[in-house]
């Protein structure tokens, strides 16, 4: 076994072939919506009904989506690799879990959960949300929001992620454009430690492409299973 501790960072590109749109590609979500309106606390304060509608539509899309060969390959890697495999995802979908990944951190939250800004509890919520939806824990209406991270908010699990980046010996970035920090800075952080091999698997070179030691370009459903096969057989 060549690597003991593998950290895999995933972005919207890994779910693109499952039918979920990316953000910045041609036809991406941020070409149709202003992220200030639907992905900031200020946008939610201005027009919560509009923001709920946006995430309700994304939940409907997610219900129709199924994990693809790239999600399945990462789950197989976690099952078969004798070392540690951690998936850190920027995605709010649950396709990694449905593919069978267990060791996973959602740094930008989860679409199928809500959070109550009155009692602070997080709860599973697969259906629609509205302004008046009462919190399933404290029953107070008017305080629920999608359990996703908006611009200007702190991503989840950062201390644990920092720790894992510091000790990994392989860092793989899949399907992310490298536009959004802190995730976009992970490769530089890993390189500063100087121990880990760094690989980018993406349709095209990302913003931070030059920082990776190795790159495989192509659709995730092709390049991820091939890369995982190599790791398992090494
Ligand atoms: P982006 O939309 O910025 O980038 C998607 C990346 O996936 C691009 O580099 C594409 O080239 C690549 N891609 C597209 N199709 C692919 C395929 N079939 N196989 C492999 N790669 C493919 O999405 P993210 O980088 O995930 O955050 O965006 C990061 C964050 O910005 C998101 O988590 C979200 C967004 O605003 C928040 O909302 C907080």
mmCIF file of N, CA, C and O in Angstrom, residues 167-219:
data_model
loop_
_atom_site.group_PDB
_atom_site.id
_atom_site.type_symbol
_atom_site.label_atom_id
_atom_site.label_comp_id
_atom_site.label_asym_id
_atom_site.label_seq_id
_atom_site.Cartn_x
_atom_site.Cartn_y
_atom_site.Cartn_z
ATOM 1 N N UNK A 167 -1.789 15.728 7.980
ATOM 2 C CA UNK A 167 -1.179 14.396 8.139
ATOM 3 C C UNK A 167 -1.388 13.481 6.929
ATOM 4 O O UNK A 167 -0.910 12.346 6.921
ATOM 5 N N UNK A 168 -2.107 13.963 5.894
ATOM 6 C CA UNK A 168 -2.364 13.062 4.761
ATOM 7 C C UNK A 168 -1.083 12.853 3.948
ATOM 8 O O UNK A 168 -0.165 13.677 3.982
ATOM 9 N N UNK A 169 -1.035 11.728 3.226
ATOM 10 C CA UNK A 169 0.093 11.539 2.307
ATOM 11 C C UNK A 169 -0.356 11.533 0.843
ATOM 12 O O UNK A 169 0.474 11.464 -0.060
ATOM 13 N N UNK A 170 -1.676 11.613 0.611
ATOM 14 C CA UNK A 170 -2.205 11.816 -0.742
ATOM 15 C C UNK A 170 -3.401 12.755 -0.638
ATOM 16 O O UNK A 170 -4.318 12.515 0.160
ATOM 17 N N UNK A 171 -3.379 13.818 -1.432
ATOM 18 C CA UNK A 171 -4.502 14.750 -1.496
ATOM 19 C C UNK A 171 -5.011 14.762 -2.932
ATOM 20 O O UNK A 171 -4.257 15.036 -3.862
ATOM 21 N N UNK A 172 -6.307 14.448 -3.099
ATOM 22 C CA UNK A 172 -6.903 14.386 -4.436
ATOM 23 C C UNK A 172 -8.059 15.382 -4.500
ATOM 24 O O UNK A 172 -8.928 15.369 -3.628
ATOM 25 N N UNK A 173 -8.056 16.227 -5.511
ATOM 26 C CA UNK A 173 -9.122 17.209 -5.681
ATOM 27 C C UNK A 173 -9.920 16.841 -6.927
ATOM 28 O O UNK A 173 -9.346 16.651 -8.002
ATOM 29 N N UNK A 174 -11.241 16.711 -6.774
ATOM 30 C CA UNK A 174 -12.065 16.228 -7.887
ATOM 31 C C UNK A 174 -13.209 17.202 -8.187
ATOM 32 O O UNK A 174 -14.005 17.525 -7.297
ATOM 33 N N UNK A 175 -13.292 17.660 -9.442
ATOM 34 C CA UNK A 175 -14.473 18.409 -9.900
ATOM 35 C C UNK A 175 -14.742 19.706 -9.174
ATOM 36 O O UNK A 175 -15.889 20.037 -8.910
ATOM 37 N N UNK A 176 -13.678 20.443 -8.858
ATOM 38 C CA UNK A 176 -13.898 21.760 -8.255
ATOM 39 C C UNK A 176 -13.062 22.799 -8.991
ATOM 40 O O UNK A 176 -11.918 22.528 -9.372
ATOM 41 N N UNK A 177 -13.639 23.984 -9.160
ATOM 42 C CA UNK A 177 -12.983 25.006 -9.980
ATOM 43 C C UNK A 177 -11.875 25.744 -9.237
ATOM 44 O O UNK A 177 -11.116 26.489 -9.840
ATOM 45 N N UNK A 178 -11.812 25.581 -7.915
ATOM 46 C CA UNK A 178 -10.768 26.257 -7.144
ATOM 47 C C UNK A 178 -11.016 27.748 -6.992
ATOM 48 O O UNK A 178 -10.092 28.534 -6.843
ATOM 49 N N UNK A 179 -12.297 28.126 -6.980
ATOM 50 C CA UNK A 179 -12.656 29.546 -6.857
ATOM 51 C C UNK A 179 -13.006 29.949 -5.435
ATOM 52 O O UNK A 179 -13.028 31.136 -5.124
ATOM 53 N N UNK A 180 -13.391 28.972 -4.604
ATOM 54 C CA UNK A 180 -13.967 29.319 -3.306
ATOM 55 C C UNK A 180 -13.070 28.841 -2.166
ATOM 56 O O UNK A 180 -12.761 27.652 -2.056
ATOM 57 N N UNK A 181 -12.676 29.791 -1.333
ATOM 58 C CA UNK A 181 -11.858 29.470 -0.161
ATOM 59 C C UNK A 181 -12.755 29.152 1.020
ATOM 60 O O UNK A 181 -13.893 29.590 1.029
ATOM 61 N N UNK A 182 -12.334 28.363 1.982
ATOM 62 C CA UNK A 182 -10.986 27.834 2.155
ATOM 63 C C UNK A 182 -10.632 26.608 1.309
ATOM 64 O O UNK A 182 -9.454 26.289 1.178
ATOM 65 N N UNK A 183 -11.626 25.931 0.686
ATOM 66 C CA UNK A 183 -11.298 24.698 -0.043
ATOM 67 C C UNK A 183 -10.234 24.936 -1.119
ATOM 68 O O UNK A 183 -9.336 24.110 -1.320
ATOM 69 N N UNK A 184 -10.318 26.085 -1.799
ATOM 70 C CA UNK A 184 -9.366 26.381 -2.873
ATOM 71 C C UNK A 184 -7.929 26.463 -2.355
ATOM 72 O O UNK A 184 -6.974 26.302 -3.121
ATOM 73 N N UNK A 185 -7.770 26.683 -1.057
ATOM 74 C CA UNK A 185 -6.427 26.793 -0.488
ATOM 75 C C UNK A 185 -5.876 25.487 0.070
ATOM 76 O O UNK A 185 -4.726 25.454 0.535
ATOM 77 N N UNK A 186 -6.669 24.413 0.014
ATOM 78 C CA UNK A 186 -6.213 23.155 0.629
ATOM 79 C C UNK A 186 -4.931 22.629 -0.018
ATOM 80 O O UNK A 186 -4.033 22.130 0.661
ATOM 81 N N UNK A 187 -4.841 22.705 -1.351
ATOM 82 C CA UNK A 187 -3.662 22.141 -2.026
ATOM 83 C C UNK A 187 -2.389 22.870 -1.592
ATOM 84 O O UNK A 187 -1.346 22.236 -1.355
ATOM 85 N N UNK A 188 -2.503 24.196 -1.430
ATOM 86 C CA UNK A 188 -1.319 24.960 -0.991
ATOM 87 C C UNK A 188 -0.946 24.576 0.438
ATOM 88 O O UNK A 188 0.247 24.448 0.762
ATOM 89 N N UNK A 189 -1.972 24.355 1.253
ATOM 90 C CA UNK A 189 -1.719 23.960 2.646
ATOM 91 C C UNK A 189 -1.009 22.609 2.702
ATOM 92 O O UNK A 189 -0.045 22.430 3.444
ATOM 93 N N UNK A 190 -1.494 21.669 1.897
ATOM 94 C CA UNK A 190 -0.896 20.328 1.859
ATOM 95 C C UNK A 190 0.553 20.428 1.372
ATOM 96 O O UNK A 190 1.458 19.794 1.921
ATOM 97 N N UNK A 191 0.776 21.257 0.370
ATOM 98 C CA UNK A 191 2.144 21.397 -0.167
ATOM 99 C C UNK A 191 3.093 22.000 0.852
ATOM 100 O O UNK A 191 4.266 21.646 0.900
ATOM 101 N N UNK A 192 2.568 22.932 1.672
ATOM 102 C CA UNK A 192 3.421 23.543 2.704
ATOM 103 C C UNK A 192 3.950 22.486 3.667
ATOM 104 O O UNK A 192 5.064 22.566 4.131
ATOM 105 N N UNK A 193 3.114 21.458 3.937
ATOM 106 C CA UNK A 193 3.559 20.375 4.831
ATOM 107 C C UNK A 193 4.646 19.547 4.135
ATOM 108 O O UNK A 193 5.473 18.935 4.787
ATOM 109 N N UNK A 194 4.567 19.508 2.794
ATOM 110 C CA UNK A 194 5.635 18.920 1.997
ATOM 111 C C UNK A 194 5.683 17.401 1.931
ATOM 112 O O UNK A 194 6.582 16.848 1.330
ATOM 113 N N UNK A 195 4.712 16.710 2.508
ATOM 114 C CA UNK A 195 4.780 15.250 2.543
ATOM 115 C C UNK A 195 3.907 14.573 1.491
ATOM 116 O O UNK A 195 4.234 13.518 0.985
ATOM 117 N N UNK A 196 2.786 15.189 1.182
ATOM 118 C CA UNK A 196 1.775 14.462 0.416
ATOM 119 C C UNK A 196 1.913 14.672 -1.092
ATOM 120 O O UNK A 196 2.328 15.736 -1.555
ATOM 121 N N UNK A 197 1.526 13.628 -1.835
ATOM 122 C CA UNK A 197 1.379 13.756 -3.279
ATOM 123 C C UNK A 197 0.031 14.459 -3.534
ATOM 124 O O UNK A 197 -0.928 14.234 -2.793
ATOM 125 N N UNK A 198 -0.013 15.309 -4.562
ATOM 126 C CA UNK A 198 -1.246 16.056 -4.840
ATOM 127 C C UNK A 198 -1.696 15.802 -6.270
ATOM 128 O O UNK A 198 -0.894 15.888 -7.208
ATOM 129 N N UNK A 199 -2.987 15.484 -6.423
ATOM 130 C CA UNK A 199 -3.512 15.125 -7.742
ATOM 131 C C UNK A 199 -4.823 15.866 -7.990
ATOM 132 O O UNK A 199 -5.691 15.903 -7.112
ATOM 133 N N UNK A 200 -4.958 16.406 -9.185
ATOM 134 C CA UNK A 200 -6.229 17.021 -9.581
ATOM 135 C C UNK A 200 -6.908 16.161 -10.642
ATOM 136 O O UNK A 200 -6.297 15.825 -11.657
ATOM 137 N N UNK A 201 -8.178 15.817 -10.402
ATOM 138 C CA UNK A 201 -8.987 15.108 -11.393
ATOM 139 C C UNK A 201 -10.138 16.040 -11.753
ATOM 140 O O UNK A 201 -10.997 16.323 -10.919
ATOM 141 N N UNK A 202 -10.136 16.555 -12.971
ATOM 142 C CA UNK A 202 -11.121 17.568 -13.341
ATOM 143 C C UNK A 202 -11.338 17.554 -14.851
ATOM 144 O O UNK A 202 -10.499 17.044 -15.598
ATOM 145 N N UNK A 203 -12.462 18.128 -15.255
ATOM 146 C CA UNK A 203 -12.743 18.204 -16.690
ATOM 147 C C UNK A 203 -11.712 19.091 -17.389
ATOM 148 O O UNK A 203 -11.287 18.834 -18.506
ATOM 149 N N UNK A 204 -11.333 20.162 -16.705
ATOM 150 C CA UNK A 204 -10.343 21.104 -17.256
ATOM 151 C C UNK A 204 -9.482 21.603 -16.104
ATOM 152 O O UNK A 204 -9.883 21.468 -14.944
ATOM 153 N N UNK A 205 -8.305 22.182 -16.380
ATOM 154 C CA UNK A 205 -7.469 22.645 -15.269
ATOM 155 C C UNK A 205 -8.212 23.684 -14.420
ATOM 156 O O UNK A 205 -8.847 24.592 -14.957
ATOM 157 N N UNK A 206 -8.134 23.543 -13.101
ATOM 158 C CA UNK A 206 -8.809 24.480 -12.197
ATOM 159 C C UNK A 206 -7.948 25.734 -12.016
ATOM 160 O O UNK A 206 -6.827 25.812 -12.533
ATOM 161 N N UNK A 207 -8.470 26.678 -11.241
ATOM 162 C CA UNK A 207 -7.709 27.905 -10.946
ATOM 163 C C UNK A 207 -6.341 27.603 -10.341
ATOM 164 O O UNK A 207 -5.360 28.279 -10.588
ATOM 165 N N UNK A 208 -6.306 26.547 -9.495
ATOM 166 C CA UNK A 208 -5.058 26.238 -8.788
ATOM 167 C C UNK A 208 -4.270 25.111 -9.429
ATOM 168 O O UNK A 208 -3.421 24.491 -8.775
ATOM 169 N N UNK A 209 -4.538 24.842 -10.702
ATOM 170 C CA UNK A 209 -3.964 23.654 -11.359
ATOM 171 C C UNK A 209 -2.449 23.548 -11.214
ATOM 172 O O UNK A 209 -1.899 22.462 -11.026
ATOM 173 N N UNK A 210 -1.766 24.688 -11.270
ATOM 174 C CA UNK A 210 -0.294 24.643 -11.265
ATOM 175 C C UNK A 210 0.263 24.166 -9.917
ATOM 176 O O UNK A 210 1.436 23.805 -9.822
ATOM 177 N N UNK A 211 -0.578 24.144 -8.884
ATOM 178 C CA UNK A 211 -0.095 23.728 -7.561
ATOM 179 C C UNK A 211 -0.113 22.213 -7.366
ATOM 180 O O UNK A 211 0.440 21.696 -6.403
ATOM 181 N N UNK A 212 -0.786 21.515 -8.276
ATOM 182 C CA UNK A 212 -0.868 20.059 -8.134
ATOM 183 C C UNK A 212 0.329 19.385 -8.814
ATOM 184 O O UNK A 212 0.770 19.814 -9.883
ATOM 185 N N UNK A 213 0.811 18.307 -8.202
ATOM 186 C CA UNK A 213 1.948 17.590 -8.777
ATOM 187 C C UNK A 213 1.526 16.776 -9.992
ATOM 188 O O UNK A 213 2.336 16.491 -10.876
ATOM 189 N N UNK A 214 0.239 16.390 -10.034
ATOM 190 C CA UNK A 214 -0.234 15.517 -11.110
ATOM 191 C C UNK A 214 -1.660 15.907 -11.477
ATOM 192 O O UNK A 214 -2.418 16.334 -10.597
ATOM 193 N N UNK A 215 -2.029 15.753 -12.746
ATOM 194 C CA UNK A 215 -3.398 16.049 -13.154
ATOM 195 C C UNK A 215 -3.886 14.995 -14.130
ATOM 196 O O UNK A 215 -3.120 14.498 -14.964
ATOM 197 N N UNK A 216 -5.141 14.625 -13.989
ATOM 198 C CA UNK A 216 -5.805 13.775 -14.986
ATOM 199 C C UNK A 216 -7.060 14.512 -15.417
ATOM 200 O O UNK A 216 -7.933 14.773 -14.585
ATOM 201 N N UNK A 217 -7.134 14.835 -16.699
ATOM 202 C CA UNK A 217 -8.266 15.627 -17.171
ATOM 203 C C UNK A 217 -9.271 14.739 -17.903
ATOM 204 O O UNK A 217 -8.898 13.875 -18.696
ATOM 205 N N UNK A 218 -10.568 14.971 -17.599
ATOM 206 C CA UNK A 218 -11.630 14.206 -18.250
ATOM 207 C C UNK A 218 -12.840 14.181 -17.354
ATOM 208 O O UNK A 218 -12.801 14.682 -16.228
ATOM 209 N N UNK A 219 -13.945 13.592 -17.844
ATOM 210 C CA UNK A 219 -15.146 13.515 -17.015
ATOM 211 C C UNK A 219 -14.914 12.636 -15.785
ATOM 212 O O UNK A 219 -14.209 11.616 -15.868
#
